[in-house]
PDB file of C-alpha atoms in Angstrom:
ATOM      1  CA  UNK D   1       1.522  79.844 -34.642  1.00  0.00           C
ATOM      2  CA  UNK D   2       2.125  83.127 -33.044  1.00  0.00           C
ATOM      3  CA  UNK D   3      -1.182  84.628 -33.294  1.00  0.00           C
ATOM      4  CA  UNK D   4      -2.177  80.701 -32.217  1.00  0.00           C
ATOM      5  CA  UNK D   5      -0.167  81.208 -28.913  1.00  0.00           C
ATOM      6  CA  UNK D   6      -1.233  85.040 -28.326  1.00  0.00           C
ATOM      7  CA  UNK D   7      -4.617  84.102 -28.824  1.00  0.00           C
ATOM      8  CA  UNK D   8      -4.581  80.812 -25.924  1.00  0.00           C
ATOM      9  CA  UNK D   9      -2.445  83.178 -23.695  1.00  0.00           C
ATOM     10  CA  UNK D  10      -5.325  85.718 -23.879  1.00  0.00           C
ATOM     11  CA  UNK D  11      -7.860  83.027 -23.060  1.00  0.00           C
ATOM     12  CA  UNK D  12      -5.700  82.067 -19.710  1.00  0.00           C
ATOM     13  CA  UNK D  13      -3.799  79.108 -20.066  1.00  0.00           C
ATOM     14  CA  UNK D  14      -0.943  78.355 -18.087  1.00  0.00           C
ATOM     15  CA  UNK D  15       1.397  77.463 -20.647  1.00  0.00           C
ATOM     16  CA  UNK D  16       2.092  75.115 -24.024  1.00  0.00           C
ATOM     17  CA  UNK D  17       3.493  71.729 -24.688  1.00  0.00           C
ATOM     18  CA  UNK D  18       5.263  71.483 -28.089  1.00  0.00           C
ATOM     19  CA  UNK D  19       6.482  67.839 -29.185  1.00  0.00           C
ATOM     20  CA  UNK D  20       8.668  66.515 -31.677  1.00  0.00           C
ATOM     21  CA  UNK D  21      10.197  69.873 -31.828  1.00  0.00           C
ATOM     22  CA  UNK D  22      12.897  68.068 -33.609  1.00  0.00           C
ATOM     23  CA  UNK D  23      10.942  67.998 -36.531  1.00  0.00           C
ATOM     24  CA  UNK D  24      10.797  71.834 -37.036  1.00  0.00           C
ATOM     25  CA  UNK D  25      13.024  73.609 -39.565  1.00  0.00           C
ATOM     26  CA  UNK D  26      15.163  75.914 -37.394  1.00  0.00           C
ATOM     27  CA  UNK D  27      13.558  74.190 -34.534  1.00  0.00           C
ATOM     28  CA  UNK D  28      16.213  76.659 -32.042  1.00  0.00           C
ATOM     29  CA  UNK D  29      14.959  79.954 -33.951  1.00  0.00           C
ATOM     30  CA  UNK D  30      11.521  79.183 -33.328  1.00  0.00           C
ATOM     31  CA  UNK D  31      11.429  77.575 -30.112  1.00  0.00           C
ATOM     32  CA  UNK D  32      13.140  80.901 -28.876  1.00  0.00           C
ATOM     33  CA  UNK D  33      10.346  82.848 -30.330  1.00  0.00           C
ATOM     34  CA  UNK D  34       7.628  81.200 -28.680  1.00  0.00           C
ATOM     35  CA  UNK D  35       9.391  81.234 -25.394  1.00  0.00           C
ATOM     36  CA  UNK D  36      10.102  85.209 -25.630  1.00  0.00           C
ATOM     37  CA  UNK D  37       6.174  85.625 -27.034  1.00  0.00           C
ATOM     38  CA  UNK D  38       4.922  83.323 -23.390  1.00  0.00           C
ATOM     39  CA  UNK D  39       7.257  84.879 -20.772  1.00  0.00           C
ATOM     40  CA  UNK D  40       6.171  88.535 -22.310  1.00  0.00           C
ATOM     41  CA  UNK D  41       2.835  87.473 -21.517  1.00  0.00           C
ATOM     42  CA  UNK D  42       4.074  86.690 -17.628  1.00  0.00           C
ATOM     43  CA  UNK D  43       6.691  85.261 -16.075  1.00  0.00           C
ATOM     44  CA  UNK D  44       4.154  82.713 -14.873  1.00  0.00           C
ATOM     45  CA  UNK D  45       3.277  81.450 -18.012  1.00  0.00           C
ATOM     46  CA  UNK D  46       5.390  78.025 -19.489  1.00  0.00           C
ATOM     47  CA  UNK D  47       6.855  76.768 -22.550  1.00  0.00           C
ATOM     48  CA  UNK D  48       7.571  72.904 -22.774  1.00  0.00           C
ATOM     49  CA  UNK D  49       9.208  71.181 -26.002  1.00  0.00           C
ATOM     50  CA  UNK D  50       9.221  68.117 -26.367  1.00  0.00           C
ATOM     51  CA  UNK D  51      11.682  65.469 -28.472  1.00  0.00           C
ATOM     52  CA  UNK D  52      11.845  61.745 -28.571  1.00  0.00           C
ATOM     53  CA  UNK D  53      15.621  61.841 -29.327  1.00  0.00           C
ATOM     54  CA  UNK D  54      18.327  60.660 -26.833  1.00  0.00           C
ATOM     55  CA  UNK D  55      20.820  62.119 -28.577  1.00  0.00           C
ATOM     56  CA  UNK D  56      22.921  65.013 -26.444  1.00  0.00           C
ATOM     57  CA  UNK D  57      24.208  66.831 -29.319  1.00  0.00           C
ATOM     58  CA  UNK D  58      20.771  67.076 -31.040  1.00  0.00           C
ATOM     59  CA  UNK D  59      18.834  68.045 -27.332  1.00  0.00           C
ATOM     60  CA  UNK D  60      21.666  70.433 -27.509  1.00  0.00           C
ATOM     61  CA  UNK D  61      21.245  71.776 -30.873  1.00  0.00           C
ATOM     62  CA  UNK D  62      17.298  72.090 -29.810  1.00  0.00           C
ATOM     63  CA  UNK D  63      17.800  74.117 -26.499  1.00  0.00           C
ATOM     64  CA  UNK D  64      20.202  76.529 -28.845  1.00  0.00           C
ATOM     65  CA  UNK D  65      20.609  80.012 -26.709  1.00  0.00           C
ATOM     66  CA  UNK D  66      17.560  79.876 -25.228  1.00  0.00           C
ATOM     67  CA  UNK D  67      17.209  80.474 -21.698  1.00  0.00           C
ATOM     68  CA  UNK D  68      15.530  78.733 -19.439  1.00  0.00           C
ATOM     69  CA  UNK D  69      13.370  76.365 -22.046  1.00  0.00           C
ATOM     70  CA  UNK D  70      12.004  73.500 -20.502  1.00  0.00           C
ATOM     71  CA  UNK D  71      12.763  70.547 -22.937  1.00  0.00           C
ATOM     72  CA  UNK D  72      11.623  66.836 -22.281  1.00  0.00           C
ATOM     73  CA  UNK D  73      13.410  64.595 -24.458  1.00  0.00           C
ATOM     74  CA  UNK D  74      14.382  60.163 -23.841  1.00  0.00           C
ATOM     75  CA  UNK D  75      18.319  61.074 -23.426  1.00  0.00           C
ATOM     76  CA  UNK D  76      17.609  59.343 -19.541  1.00  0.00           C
ATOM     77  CA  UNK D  77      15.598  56.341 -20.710  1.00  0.00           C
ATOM     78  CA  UNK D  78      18.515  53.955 -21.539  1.00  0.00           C
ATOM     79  CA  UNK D  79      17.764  50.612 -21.621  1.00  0.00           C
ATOM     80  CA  UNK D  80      20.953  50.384 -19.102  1.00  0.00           C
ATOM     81  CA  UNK D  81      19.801  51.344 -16.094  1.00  0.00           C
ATOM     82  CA  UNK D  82      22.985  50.958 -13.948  1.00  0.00           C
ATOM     83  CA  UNK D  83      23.754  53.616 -11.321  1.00  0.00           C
ATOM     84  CA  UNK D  84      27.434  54.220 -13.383  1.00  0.00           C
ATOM     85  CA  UNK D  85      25.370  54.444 -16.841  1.00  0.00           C
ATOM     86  CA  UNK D  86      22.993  57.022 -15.168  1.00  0.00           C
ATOM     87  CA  UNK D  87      25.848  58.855 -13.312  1.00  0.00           C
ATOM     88  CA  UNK D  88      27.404  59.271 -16.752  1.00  0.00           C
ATOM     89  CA  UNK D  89      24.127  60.274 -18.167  1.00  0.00           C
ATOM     90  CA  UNK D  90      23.835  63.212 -15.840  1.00  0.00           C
ATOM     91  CA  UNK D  91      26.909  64.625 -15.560  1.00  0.00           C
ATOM     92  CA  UNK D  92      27.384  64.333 -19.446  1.00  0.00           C
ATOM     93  CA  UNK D  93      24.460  66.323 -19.587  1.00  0.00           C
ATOM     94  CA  UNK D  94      25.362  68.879 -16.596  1.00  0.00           C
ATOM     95  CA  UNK D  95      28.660  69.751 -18.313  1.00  0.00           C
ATOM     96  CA  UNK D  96      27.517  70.080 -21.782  1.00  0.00           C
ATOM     97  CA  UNK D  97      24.741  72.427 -20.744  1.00  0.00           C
ATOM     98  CA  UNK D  98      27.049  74.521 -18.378  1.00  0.00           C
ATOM     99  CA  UNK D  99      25.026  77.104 -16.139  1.00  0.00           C
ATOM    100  CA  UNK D 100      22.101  75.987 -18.278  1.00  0.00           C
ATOM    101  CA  UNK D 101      19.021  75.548 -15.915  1.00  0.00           C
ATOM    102  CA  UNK D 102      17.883  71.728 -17.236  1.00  0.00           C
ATOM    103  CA  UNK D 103      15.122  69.586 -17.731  1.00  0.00           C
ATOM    104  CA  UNK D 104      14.780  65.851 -16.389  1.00  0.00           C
ATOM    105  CA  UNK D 105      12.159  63.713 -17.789  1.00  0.00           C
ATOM    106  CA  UNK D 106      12.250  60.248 -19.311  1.00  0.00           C
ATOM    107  CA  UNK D 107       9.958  60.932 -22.648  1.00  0.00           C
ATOM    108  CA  UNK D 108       8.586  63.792 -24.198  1.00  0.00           C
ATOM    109  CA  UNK D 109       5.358  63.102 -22.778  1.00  0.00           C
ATOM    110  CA  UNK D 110       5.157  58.948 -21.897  1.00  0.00           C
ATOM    111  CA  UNK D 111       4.226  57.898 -18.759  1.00  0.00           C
ATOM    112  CA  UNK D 112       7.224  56.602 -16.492  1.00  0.00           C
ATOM    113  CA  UNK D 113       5.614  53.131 -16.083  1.00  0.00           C
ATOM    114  CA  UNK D 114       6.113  53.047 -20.085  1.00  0.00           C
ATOM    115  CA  UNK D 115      10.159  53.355 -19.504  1.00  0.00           C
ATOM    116  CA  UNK D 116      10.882  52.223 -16.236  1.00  0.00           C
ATOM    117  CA  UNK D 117      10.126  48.782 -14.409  1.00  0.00           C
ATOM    118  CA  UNK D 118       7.870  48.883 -11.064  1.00  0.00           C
ATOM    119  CA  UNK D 119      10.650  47.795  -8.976  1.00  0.00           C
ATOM    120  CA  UNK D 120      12.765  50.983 -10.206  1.00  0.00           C
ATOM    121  CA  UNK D 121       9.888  53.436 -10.049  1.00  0.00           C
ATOM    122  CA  UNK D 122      10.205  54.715  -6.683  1.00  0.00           C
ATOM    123  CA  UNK D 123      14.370  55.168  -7.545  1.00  0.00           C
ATOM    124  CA  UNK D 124      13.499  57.624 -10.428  1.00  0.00           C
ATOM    125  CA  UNK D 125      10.971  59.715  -8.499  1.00  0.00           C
ATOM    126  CA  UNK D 126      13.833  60.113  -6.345  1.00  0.00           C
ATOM    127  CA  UNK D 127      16.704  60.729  -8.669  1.00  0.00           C
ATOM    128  CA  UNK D 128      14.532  63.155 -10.982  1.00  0.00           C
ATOM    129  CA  UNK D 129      13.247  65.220  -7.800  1.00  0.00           C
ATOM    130  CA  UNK D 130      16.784  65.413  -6.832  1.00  0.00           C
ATOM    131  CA  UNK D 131      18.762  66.803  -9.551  1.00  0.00           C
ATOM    132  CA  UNK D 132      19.247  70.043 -10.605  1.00  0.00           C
ATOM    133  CA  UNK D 133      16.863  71.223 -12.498  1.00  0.00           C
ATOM    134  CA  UNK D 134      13.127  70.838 -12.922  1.00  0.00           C
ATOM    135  CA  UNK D 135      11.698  67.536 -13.000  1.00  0.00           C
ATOM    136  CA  UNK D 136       9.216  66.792 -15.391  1.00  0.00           C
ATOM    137  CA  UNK D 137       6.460  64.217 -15.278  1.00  0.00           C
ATOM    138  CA  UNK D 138       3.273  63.142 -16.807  1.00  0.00           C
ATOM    139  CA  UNK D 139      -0.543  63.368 -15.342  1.00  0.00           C
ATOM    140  CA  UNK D 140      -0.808  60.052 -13.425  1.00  0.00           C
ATOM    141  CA  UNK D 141       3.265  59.915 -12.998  1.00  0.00           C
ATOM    142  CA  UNK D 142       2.521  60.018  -9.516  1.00  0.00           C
ATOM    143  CA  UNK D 143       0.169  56.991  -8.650  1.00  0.00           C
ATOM    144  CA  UNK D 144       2.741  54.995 -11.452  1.00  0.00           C
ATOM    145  CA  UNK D 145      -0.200  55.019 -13.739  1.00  0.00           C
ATOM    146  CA  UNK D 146      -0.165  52.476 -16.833  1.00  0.00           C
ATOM    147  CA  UNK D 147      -1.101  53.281 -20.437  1.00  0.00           C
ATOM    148  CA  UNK D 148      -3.295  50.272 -20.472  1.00  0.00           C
ATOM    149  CA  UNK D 149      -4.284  49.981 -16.946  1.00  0.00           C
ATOM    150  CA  UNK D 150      -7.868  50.984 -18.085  1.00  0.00           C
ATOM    151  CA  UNK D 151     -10.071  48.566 -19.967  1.00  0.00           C
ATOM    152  CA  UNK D 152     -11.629  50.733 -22.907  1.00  0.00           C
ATOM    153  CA  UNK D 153      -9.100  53.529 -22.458  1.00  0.00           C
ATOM    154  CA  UNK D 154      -6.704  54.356 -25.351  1.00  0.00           C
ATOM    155  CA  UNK D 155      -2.887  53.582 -25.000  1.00  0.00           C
ATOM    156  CA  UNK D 156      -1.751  56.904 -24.869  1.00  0.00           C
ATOM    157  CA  UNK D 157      -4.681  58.462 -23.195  1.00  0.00           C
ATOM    158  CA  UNK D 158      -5.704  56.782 -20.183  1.00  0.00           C
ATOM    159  CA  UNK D 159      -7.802  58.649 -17.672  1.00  0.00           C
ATOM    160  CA  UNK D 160      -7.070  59.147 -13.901  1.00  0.00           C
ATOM    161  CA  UNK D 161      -8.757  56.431 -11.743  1.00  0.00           C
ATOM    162  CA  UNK D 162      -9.757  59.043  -8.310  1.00  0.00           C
ATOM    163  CA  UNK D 163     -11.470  55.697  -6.702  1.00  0.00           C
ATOM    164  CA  UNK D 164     -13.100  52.461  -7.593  1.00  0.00           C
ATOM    165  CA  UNK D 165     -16.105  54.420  -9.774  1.00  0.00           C
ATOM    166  CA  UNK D 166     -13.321  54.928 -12.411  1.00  0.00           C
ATOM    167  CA  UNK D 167     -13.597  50.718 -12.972  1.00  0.00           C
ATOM    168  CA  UNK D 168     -17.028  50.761 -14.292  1.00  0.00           C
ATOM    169  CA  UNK D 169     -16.274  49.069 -17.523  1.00  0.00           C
ATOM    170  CA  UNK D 170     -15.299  45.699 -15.879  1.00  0.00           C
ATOM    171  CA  UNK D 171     -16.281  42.721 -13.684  1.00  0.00           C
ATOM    172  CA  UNK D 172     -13.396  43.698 -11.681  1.00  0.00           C
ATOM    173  CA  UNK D 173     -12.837  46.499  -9.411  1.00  0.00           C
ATOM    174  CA  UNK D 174      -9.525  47.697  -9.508  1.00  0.00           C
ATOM    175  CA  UNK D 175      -7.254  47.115  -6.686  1.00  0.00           C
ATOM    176  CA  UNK D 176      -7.316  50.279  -4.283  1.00  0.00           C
ATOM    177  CA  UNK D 177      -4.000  51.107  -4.314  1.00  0.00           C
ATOM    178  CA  UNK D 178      -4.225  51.893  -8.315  1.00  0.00           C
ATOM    179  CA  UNK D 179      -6.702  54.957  -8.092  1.00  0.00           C
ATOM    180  CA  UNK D 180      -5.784  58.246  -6.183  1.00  0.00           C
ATOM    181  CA  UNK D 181      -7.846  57.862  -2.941  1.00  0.00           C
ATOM    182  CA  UNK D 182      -6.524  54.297  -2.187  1.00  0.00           C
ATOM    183  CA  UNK D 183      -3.170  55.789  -2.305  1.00  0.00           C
ATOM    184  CA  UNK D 184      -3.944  59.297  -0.471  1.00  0.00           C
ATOM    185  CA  UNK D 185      -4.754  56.857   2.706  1.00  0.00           C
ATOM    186  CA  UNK D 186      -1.949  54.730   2.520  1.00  0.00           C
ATOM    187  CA  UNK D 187       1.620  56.680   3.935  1.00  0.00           C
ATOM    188  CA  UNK D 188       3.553  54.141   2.117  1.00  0.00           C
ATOM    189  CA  UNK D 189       2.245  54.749  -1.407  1.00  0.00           C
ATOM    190  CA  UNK D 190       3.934  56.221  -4.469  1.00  0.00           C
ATOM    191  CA  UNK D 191       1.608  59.193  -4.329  1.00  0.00           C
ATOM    192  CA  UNK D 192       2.851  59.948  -0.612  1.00  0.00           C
ATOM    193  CA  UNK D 193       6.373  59.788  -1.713  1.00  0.00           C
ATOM    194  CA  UNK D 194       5.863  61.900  -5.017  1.00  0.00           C
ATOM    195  CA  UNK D 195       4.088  64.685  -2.380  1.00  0.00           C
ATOM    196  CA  UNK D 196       7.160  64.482  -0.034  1.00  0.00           C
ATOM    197  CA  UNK D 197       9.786  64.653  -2.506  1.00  0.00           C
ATOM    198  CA  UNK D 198       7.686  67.416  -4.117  1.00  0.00           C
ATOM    199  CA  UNK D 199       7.295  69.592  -1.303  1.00  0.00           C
ATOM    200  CA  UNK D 200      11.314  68.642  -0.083  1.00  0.00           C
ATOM    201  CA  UNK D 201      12.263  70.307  -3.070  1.00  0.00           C
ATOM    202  CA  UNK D 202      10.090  72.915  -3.357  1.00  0.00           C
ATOM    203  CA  UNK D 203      11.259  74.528   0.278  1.00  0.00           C
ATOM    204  CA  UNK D 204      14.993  73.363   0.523  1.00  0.00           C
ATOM    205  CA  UNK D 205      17.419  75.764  -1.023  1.00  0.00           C
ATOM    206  CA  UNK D 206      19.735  73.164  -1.718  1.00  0.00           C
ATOM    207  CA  UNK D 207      17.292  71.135  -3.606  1.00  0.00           C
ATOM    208  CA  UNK D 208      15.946  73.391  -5.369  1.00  0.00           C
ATOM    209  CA  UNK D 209      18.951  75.464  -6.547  1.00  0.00           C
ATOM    210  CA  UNK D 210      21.629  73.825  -5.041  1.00  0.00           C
ATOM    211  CA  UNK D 211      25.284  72.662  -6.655  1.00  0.00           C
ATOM    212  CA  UNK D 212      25.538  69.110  -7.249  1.00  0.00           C
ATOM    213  CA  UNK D 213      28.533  66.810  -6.599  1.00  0.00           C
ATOM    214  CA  UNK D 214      28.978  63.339  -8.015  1.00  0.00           C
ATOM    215  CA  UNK D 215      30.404  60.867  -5.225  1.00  0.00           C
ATOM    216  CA  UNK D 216      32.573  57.999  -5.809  1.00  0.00           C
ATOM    217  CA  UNK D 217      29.913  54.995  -4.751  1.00  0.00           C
ATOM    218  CA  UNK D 218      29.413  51.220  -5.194  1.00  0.00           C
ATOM    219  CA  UNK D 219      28.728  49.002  -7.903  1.00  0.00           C
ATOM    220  CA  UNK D 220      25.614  49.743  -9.424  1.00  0.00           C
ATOM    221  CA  UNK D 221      25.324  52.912  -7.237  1.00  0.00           C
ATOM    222  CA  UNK D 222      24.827  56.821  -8.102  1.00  0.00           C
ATOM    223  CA  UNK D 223      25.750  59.064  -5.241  1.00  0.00           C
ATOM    224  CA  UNK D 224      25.641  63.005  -5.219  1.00  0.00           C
ATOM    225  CA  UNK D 225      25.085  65.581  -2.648  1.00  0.00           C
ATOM    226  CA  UNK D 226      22.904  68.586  -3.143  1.00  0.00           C
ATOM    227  CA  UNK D 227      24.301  71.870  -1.498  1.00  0.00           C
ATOM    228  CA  UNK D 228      23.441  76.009  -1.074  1.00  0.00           C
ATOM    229  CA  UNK D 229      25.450  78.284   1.298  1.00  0.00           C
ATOM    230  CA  UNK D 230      25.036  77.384   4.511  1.00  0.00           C
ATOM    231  CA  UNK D 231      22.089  75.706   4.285  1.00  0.00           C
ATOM    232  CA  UNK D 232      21.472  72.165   5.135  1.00  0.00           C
ATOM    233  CA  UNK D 233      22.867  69.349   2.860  1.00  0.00           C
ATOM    234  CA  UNK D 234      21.339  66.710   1.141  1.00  0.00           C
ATOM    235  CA  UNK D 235      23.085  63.369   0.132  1.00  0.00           C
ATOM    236  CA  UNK D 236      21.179  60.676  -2.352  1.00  0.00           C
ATOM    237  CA  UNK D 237      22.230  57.479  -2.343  1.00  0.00           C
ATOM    238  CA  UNK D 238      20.677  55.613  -5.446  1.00  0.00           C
ATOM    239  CA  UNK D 239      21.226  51.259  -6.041  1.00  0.00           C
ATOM    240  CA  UNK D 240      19.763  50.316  -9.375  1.00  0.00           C
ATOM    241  CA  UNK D 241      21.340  46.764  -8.464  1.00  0.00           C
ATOM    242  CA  UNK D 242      19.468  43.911  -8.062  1.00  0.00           C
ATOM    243  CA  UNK D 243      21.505  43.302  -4.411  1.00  0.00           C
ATOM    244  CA  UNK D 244      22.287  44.947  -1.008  1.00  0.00           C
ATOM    245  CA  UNK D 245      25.541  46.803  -1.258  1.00  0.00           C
ATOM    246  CA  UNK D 246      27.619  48.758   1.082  1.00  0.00           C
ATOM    247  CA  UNK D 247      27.750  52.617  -0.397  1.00  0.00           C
ATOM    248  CA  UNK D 248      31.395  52.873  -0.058  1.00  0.00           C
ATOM    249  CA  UNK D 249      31.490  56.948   0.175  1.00  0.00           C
ATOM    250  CA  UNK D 250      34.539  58.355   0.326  1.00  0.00           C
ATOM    251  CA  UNK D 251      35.859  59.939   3.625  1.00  0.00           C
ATOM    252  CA  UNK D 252      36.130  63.735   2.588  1.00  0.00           C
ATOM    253  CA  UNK D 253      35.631  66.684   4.664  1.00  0.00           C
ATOM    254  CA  UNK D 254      32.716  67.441   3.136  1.00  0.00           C
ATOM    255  CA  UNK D 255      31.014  64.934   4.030  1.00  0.00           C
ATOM    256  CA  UNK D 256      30.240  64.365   7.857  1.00  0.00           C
ATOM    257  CA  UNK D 257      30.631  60.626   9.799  1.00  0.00           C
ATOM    258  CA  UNK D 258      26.888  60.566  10.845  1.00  0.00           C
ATOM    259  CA  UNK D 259      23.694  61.249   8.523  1.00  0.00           C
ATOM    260  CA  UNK D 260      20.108  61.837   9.636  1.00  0.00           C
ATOM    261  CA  UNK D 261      17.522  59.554   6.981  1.00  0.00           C
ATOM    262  CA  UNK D 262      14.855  61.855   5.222  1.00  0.00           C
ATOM    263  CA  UNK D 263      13.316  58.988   3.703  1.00  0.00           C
ATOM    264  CA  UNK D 264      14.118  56.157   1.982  1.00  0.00           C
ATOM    265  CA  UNK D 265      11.719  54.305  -1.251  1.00  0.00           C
ATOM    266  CA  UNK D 266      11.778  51.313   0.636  1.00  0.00           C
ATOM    267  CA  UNK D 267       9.468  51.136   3.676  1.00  0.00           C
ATOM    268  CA  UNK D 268      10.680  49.472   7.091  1.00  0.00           C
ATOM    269  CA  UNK D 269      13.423  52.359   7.330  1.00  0.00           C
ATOM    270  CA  UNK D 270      13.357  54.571  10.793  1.00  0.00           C
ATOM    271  CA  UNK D 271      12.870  57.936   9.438  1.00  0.00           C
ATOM    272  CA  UNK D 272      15.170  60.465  11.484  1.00  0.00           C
ATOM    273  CA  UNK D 273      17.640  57.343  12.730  1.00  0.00           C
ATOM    274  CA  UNK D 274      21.457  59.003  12.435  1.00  0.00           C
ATOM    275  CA  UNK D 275      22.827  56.366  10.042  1.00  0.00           C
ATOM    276  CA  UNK D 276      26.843  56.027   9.797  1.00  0.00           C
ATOM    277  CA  UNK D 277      28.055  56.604   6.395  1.00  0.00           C
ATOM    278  CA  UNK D 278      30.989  54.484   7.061  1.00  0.00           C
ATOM    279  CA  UNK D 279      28.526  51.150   7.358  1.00  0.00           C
ATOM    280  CA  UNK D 280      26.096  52.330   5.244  1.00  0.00           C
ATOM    281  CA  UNK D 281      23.947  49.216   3.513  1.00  0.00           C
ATOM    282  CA  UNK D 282      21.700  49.871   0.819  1.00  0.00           C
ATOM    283  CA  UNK D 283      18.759  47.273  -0.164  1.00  0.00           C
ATOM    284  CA  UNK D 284      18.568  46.547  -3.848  1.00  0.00           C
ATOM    285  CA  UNK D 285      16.552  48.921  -6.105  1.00  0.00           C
ATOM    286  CA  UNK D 286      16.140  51.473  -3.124  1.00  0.00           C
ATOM    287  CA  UNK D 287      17.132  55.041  -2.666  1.00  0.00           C
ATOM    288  CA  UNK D 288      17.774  57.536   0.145  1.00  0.00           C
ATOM    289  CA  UNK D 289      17.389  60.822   0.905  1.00  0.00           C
ATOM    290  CA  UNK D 290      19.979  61.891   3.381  1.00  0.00           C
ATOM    291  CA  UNK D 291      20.571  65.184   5.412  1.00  0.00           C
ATOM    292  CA  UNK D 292      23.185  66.671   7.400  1.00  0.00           C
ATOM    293  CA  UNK D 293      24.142  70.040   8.458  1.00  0.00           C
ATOM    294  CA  UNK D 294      26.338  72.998   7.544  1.00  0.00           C
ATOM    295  CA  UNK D 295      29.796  73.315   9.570  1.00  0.00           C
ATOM    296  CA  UNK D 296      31.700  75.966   9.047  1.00  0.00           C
TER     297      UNK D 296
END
């Protein structure tokens, strides 16, 4: 395996995907050793394992003391998708890994539409670009590509449909706003949010590296706010619910009476409208990405 990896790393490839790590004997000893064998190579190179366990203490057992290893695992795809049942999710995780830099995915290596329901997918694009960490997701994650979408394609494998041409095996064109360039002219599709929350995270500090405090929210809500220095903040406001709830955020000082909206997954939403957090309304299955600045 190590020769295997030296050998690939010579031959330029940006980095490895490992699955069902779990199955390894001393799965921790070995997953460290092909870590320290891809970031001797360069920095820029990656390591991802891969598990299809849920379970925290076996993830945990997995990660063992090495730093920085990506590892995609199904501890977030509960079948209860409530906004307290993901809350606890995360911050069980976040404390149990400590300073740990983590890893949010819903599978190993599934595609999200496989886990999580249409109505929710926009929420999870949000939550996973959110949190601290590095999000995770599969090729065609970000047009909500489906494993069987393609006639003639296999389950697991199916290939990226760039425009109509990719169809060619049916009666029936696919509808536009399945391939990539039906979705790259349309503001309001998936693909445009995945590219905004993308580059949002990739140039706010507090996104990207930011702490991360859990708010006391509504039923069926998950609240946190996303902070570095004195750089702006950023407040998510998730509702897995299937209806419109006031957000109920607690009046703290750290938390200012008026908001500016980033963006929200629903459309219809003035982008840039200063929103009052005390009569704050949020529509069932949507999320927002909220922003307010530092005051010293």
């Amino acid at each position: 395996m190590k020769d295997a990896l030296s050998f690939w790393l010579q031959a330029g490839v940006d980095g490895f995907q490992v699955r069902d790590v779990e199955n390894l004997t001393d799965a921790s000893l070995l997953l460290a050793e092909w870590q320290n064998i891809t970031k001797s190579f360069s920095e820029d190179r990656l390591l991802i394992a891969g598990t299809e366990s849920s379970d925290l203490q076996q993830i945990l057992s997995l990660l063992g003391s090495t730093k920085d290893l990506l590892l995609t695992s199904s501890y977030l795809s509960d079948s209860i998708s409530t906004g307290k049942h993901i809350e606890f999710l995360v911050t069980q995780y976040l404390n149990a890994t400590d300073s740990r830099w983590c890893s949010w995915s819903l599978s190993q290596a599934g595609l999200l539409t496989s886990f999580v329901p249409a109505h929710l997918l926009r929420l999870y694009h949000l939550l996973l670009f959110t949190l601290p960490g590095t999000p995770v997701f599969s090729y065609g994650d970000e047009i909500g590509l489906e494993a069987a979408a393609l006639p003639g394609q296999p389950v697991k494998a199916p290939i990226m449909p760039w425009d109509e041409s990719s169809f060619p095996n049916t009666s029936e064109p696919g509808s536009n706003n399945m391939t990539v360039k039906g979705q790259n002219e349309d503001p309001g599709s998936l693909l445009s949010l995945f590219r905004r929350l993308s580059d949002q995270r990739g140039k706010e500090r507090s996104l990207l590296h930011g702490d991360f405090h859990v708010l006391s929210s509504g039923p069926d809500l998950f609240a946190y706010v996303r902070q570095w220095d004195q750089n702006e903040r950023f407040l998510v406001v998730l509702n897995f619910g299937d209806v419109g709830q006031p957000a109920r955020l607690p009046a703290t000082a750290s938390l200012p009476t008026k908001v500016n909206l980033l963006l929200s997954t629903h459309l219809g939403r003035e982008e840039g409208a200063s929103l009052e957090l005390g009569h704050l309304n949020v529509e069932p299955h949507e999320g927002l990405l909220l922003r307010f600045p530092y005051v010293a």
